[in-house]
Coordinates of C-alpha atoms in Angstrom, one line a residue:
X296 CA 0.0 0.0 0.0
X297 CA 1.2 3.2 -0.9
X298 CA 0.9 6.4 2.1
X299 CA 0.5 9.4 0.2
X300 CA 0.3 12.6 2.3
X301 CA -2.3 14.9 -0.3
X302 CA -1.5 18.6 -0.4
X303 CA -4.1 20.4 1.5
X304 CA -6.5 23.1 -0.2
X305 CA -8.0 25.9 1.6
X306 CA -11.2 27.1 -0.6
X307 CA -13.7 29.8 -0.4
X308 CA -17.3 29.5 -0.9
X309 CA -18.5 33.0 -1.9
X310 CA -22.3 32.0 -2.1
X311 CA -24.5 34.7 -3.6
X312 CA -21.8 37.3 -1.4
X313 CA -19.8 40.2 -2.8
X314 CA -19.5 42.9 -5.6
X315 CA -17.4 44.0 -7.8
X316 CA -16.0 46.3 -4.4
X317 CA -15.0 42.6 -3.2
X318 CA -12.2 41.9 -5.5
X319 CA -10.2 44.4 -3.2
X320 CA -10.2 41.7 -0.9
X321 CA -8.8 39.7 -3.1
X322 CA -5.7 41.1 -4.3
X323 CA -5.4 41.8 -0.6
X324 CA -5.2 37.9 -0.2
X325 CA -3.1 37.3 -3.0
X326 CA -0.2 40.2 -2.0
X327 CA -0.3 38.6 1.2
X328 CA 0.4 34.8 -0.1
X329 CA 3.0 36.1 -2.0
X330 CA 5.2 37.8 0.7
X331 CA 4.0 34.5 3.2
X332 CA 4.0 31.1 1.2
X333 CA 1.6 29.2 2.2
X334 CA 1.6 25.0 2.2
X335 CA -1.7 24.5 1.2
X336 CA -3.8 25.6 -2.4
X337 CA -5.8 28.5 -2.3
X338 CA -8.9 29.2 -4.0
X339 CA -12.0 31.7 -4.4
X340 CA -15.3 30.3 -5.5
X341 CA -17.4 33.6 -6.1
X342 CA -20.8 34.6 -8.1
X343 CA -20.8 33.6 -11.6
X344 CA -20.7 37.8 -12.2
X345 CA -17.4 38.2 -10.7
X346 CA -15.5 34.9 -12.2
X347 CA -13.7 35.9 -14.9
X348 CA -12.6 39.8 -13.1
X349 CA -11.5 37.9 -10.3
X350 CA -9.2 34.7 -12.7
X351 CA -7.6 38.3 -14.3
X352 CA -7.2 39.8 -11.4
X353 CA -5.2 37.4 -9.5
X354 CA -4.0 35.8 -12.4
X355 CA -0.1 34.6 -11.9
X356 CA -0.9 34.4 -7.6
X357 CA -1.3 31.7 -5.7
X358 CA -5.2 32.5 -6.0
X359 CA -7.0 30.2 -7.6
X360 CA -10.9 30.5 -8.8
X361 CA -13.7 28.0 -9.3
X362 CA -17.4 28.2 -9.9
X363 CA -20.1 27.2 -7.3
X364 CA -22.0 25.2 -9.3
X365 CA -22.4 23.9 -13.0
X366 CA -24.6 22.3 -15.6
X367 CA -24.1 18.7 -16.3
X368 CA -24.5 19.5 -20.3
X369 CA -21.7 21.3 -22.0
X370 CA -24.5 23.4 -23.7
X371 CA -28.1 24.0 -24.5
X372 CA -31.5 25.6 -24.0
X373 CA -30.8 25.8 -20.0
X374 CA -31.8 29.4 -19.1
X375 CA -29.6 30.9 -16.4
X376 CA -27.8 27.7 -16.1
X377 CA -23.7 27.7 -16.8
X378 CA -21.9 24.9 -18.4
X379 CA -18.3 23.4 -17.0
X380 CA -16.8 24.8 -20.1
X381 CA -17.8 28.3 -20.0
X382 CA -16.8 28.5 -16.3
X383 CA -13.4 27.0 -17.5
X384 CA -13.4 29.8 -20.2
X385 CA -14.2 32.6 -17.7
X386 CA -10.8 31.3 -16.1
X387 CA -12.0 28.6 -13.5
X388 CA -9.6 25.8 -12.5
X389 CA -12.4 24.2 -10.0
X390 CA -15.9 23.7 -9.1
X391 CA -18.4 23.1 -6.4
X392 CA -20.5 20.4 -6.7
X393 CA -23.5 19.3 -4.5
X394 CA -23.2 21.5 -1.6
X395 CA -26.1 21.2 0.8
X396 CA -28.0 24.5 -0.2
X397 CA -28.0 23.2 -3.6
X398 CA -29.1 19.3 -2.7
X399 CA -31.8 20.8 -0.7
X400 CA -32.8 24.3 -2.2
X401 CA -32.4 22.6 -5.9
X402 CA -33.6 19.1 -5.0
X403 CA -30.4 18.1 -6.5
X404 CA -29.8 14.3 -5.7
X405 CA -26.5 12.0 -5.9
X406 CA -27.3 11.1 -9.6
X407 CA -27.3 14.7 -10.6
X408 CA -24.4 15.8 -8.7
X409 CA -22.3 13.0 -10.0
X410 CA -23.4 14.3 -13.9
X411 CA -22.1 17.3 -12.7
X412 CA -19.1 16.1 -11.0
X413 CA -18.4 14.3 -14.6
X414 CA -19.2 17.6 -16.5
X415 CA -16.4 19.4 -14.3
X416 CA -13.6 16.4 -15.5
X417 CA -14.9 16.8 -19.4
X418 CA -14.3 20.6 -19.3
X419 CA -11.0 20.1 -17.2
X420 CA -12.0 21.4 -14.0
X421 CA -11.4 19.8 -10.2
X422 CA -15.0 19.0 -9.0
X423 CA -15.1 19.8 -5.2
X424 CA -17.6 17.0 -4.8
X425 CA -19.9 18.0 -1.5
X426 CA -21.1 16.0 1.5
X427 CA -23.3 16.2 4.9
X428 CA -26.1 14.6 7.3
X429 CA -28.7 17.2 8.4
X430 CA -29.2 17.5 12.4
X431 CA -32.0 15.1 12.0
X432 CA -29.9 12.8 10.7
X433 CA -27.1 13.1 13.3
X434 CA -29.8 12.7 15.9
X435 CA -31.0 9.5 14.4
X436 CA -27.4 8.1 14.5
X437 CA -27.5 7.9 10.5
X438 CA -24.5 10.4 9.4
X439 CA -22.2 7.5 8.7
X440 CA -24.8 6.0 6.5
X441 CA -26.1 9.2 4.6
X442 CA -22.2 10.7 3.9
X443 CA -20.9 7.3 2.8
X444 CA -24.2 6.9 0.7
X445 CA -23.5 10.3 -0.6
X446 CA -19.9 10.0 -1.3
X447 CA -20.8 6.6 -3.0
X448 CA -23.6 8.1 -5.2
X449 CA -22.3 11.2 -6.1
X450 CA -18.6 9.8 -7.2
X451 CA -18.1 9.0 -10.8
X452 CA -15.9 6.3 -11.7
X453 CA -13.1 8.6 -13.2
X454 CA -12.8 10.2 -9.7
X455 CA -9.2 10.8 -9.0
X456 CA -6.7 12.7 -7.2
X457 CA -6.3 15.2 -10.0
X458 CA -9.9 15.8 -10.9
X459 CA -12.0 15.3 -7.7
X460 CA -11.8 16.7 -3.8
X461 CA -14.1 15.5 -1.5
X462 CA -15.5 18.2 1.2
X463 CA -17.5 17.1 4.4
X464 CA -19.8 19.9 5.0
X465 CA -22.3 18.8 8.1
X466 CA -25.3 20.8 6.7
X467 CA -26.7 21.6 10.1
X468 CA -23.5 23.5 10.8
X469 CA -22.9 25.8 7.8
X470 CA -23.4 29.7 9.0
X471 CA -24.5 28.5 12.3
X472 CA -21.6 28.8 14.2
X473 CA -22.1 25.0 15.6
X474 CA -19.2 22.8 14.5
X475 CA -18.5 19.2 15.3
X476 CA -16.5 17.8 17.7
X477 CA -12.8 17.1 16.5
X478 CA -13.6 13.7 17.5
X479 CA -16.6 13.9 15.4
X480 CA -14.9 14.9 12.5
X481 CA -12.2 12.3 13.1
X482 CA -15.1 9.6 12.4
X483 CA -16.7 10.6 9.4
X484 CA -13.2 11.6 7.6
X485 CA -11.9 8.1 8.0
X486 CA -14.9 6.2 7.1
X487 CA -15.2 8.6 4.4
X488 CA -11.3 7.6 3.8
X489 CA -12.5 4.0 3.9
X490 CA -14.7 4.4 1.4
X491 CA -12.4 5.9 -0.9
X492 CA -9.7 3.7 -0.6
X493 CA -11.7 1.0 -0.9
X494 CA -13.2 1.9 -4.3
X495 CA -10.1 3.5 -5.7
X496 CA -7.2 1.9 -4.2
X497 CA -4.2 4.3 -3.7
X498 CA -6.0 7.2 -5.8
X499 CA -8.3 7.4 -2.9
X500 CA -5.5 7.3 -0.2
X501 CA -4.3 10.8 -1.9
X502 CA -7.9 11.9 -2.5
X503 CA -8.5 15.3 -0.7
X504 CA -10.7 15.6 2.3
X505 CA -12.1 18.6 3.2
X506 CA -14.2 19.6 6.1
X507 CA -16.3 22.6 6.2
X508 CA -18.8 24.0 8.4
X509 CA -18.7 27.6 10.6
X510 CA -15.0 26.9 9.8
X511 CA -12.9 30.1 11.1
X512 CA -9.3 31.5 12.5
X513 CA -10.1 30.6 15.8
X514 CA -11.2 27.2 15.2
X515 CA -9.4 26.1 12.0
X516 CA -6.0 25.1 13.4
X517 CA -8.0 22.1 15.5
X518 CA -9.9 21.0 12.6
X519 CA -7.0 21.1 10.3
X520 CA -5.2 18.9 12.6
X521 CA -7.8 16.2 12.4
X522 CA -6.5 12.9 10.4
X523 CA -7.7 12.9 7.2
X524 CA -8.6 16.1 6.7
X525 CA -6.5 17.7 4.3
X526 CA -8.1 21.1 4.1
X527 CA -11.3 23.3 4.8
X528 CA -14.1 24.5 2.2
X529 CA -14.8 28.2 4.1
X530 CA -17.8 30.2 3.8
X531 CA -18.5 33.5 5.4
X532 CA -14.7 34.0 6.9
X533 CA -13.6 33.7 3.4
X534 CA -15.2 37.1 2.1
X535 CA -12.7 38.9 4.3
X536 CA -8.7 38.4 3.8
X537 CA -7.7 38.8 7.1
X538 CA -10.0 36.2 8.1
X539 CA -9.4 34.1 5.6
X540 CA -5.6 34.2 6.3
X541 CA -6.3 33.6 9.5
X542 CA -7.3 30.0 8.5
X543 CA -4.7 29.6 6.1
X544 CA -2.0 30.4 8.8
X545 CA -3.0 26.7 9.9
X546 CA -0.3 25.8 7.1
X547 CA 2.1 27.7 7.1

């Protein structure tokens, strides 16, 4: 068996958040990465709007940018909906797929995140492939069961180090300010790791891991330390640098 230790990402979920105003705060991030190093990835997911100012804007940093979402279909008559490839065009290098607003705002189920998750690998893109139990679901003693369902539904077969990250998000603690226990999050990353490894051998030993959920400065250095998790997907800390550096000093 081959240990592989995978490079850890720190990304930013946006949401429907920021105007064109914001993209001060990002060259404020990416000045700061290139005086302090960081060793992890880095990467802004903002509004569709703002994409392709913000890939121009810190083009050549160590800022990376992704879409939120996408379209399984690389074109058609999908009003308001955005393809892999055009995101990719606008300058995107990754994309989130299946996050819990859209599972349950969108009715978006494992089958359609996993067309999604294979439209982000045809157009070149990572697919940040989402994850999480509601608080029912905790209480009922299911999470195990519904993430590893999840993970095992909404992974296509061409999943791979390269193309697909993997992000834990317990839905009942996104912009609550609740988080899991470490211990907690211990659990579900290594059954999640189980699964993975299982399915795709070594590939899924070096498949990233993200957790995410009310992640923040003064939380993120105990939840980075977690086994098998190899990074954090951030939401509202992320729309300020200073915050947002303040998680990303977990790795430096």
């Amino acid at each position: 068996m081959t240990t592989t230790t995978p490079r850890p990402l720190v990304a930013g979920n946006w949401k429907m958040n920021g105007l064109a105003a914001s993209l001060g705060e990002v060259t404020k991030l990416a000045a700061s990465l290139q005086v302090a190093p960081p060793r992890c990835d880095v990467l802004i997911c903002p509004p569709v709007p703002m994409l392709a100012a913000m890939a121009m804007q810190v083009a050549g940093s160590m800022v990376a940018v992704g879409g939120q979402d996408t379209h399984a279909k690389p074109s058609g008559a999908h009003t308001g909906d955005v393809s892999a490839e055009m995101l990719a065009d606008a300058g995107a290098t990754y994309a989130i797929v299946g996050h819990s607003e859209r599972r349950a705002d969108h009715r978006e189920d494992d089958d359609i995140v996993r067309g999604k998750a294979l439209a982000c690998h045809r157009a070149g893109l990572i697919a940040i492939v989402c994850v999480g139990e509601t608080i029912e679901q905790r209480k009922a003693g299911q999470t195990l069961t519904v993430v590893v369902g999840q993970l095992s539904g909404s992974l296509p077969e061409g999943a791979n180090p390269a193309n697909t990250v993997v992000a834990y998000e317990p839905v009942w603690a996104i912009g609550t300010g609740l988080t899991p226990t470490a211990v907690d999050v211990a659990e579900v990353h290594a059954s999640l790791r189980a699964q993975l490894s299982a399915r795709f051998g070594d590939a899924g030993r070096a498949m990233r891991l993200l957790y995410g959920g009310s992640v923040k400065p003064s939380n993120a250095a105990e939840l980075m330390a977690v086994p098998n998790v190899d990074g954090a997907l951030v939401g509202g800390a992320s729309l300020k640098a200073d915050d947002f550096l303040g998680i990303i000093a977990c790795y430096r």
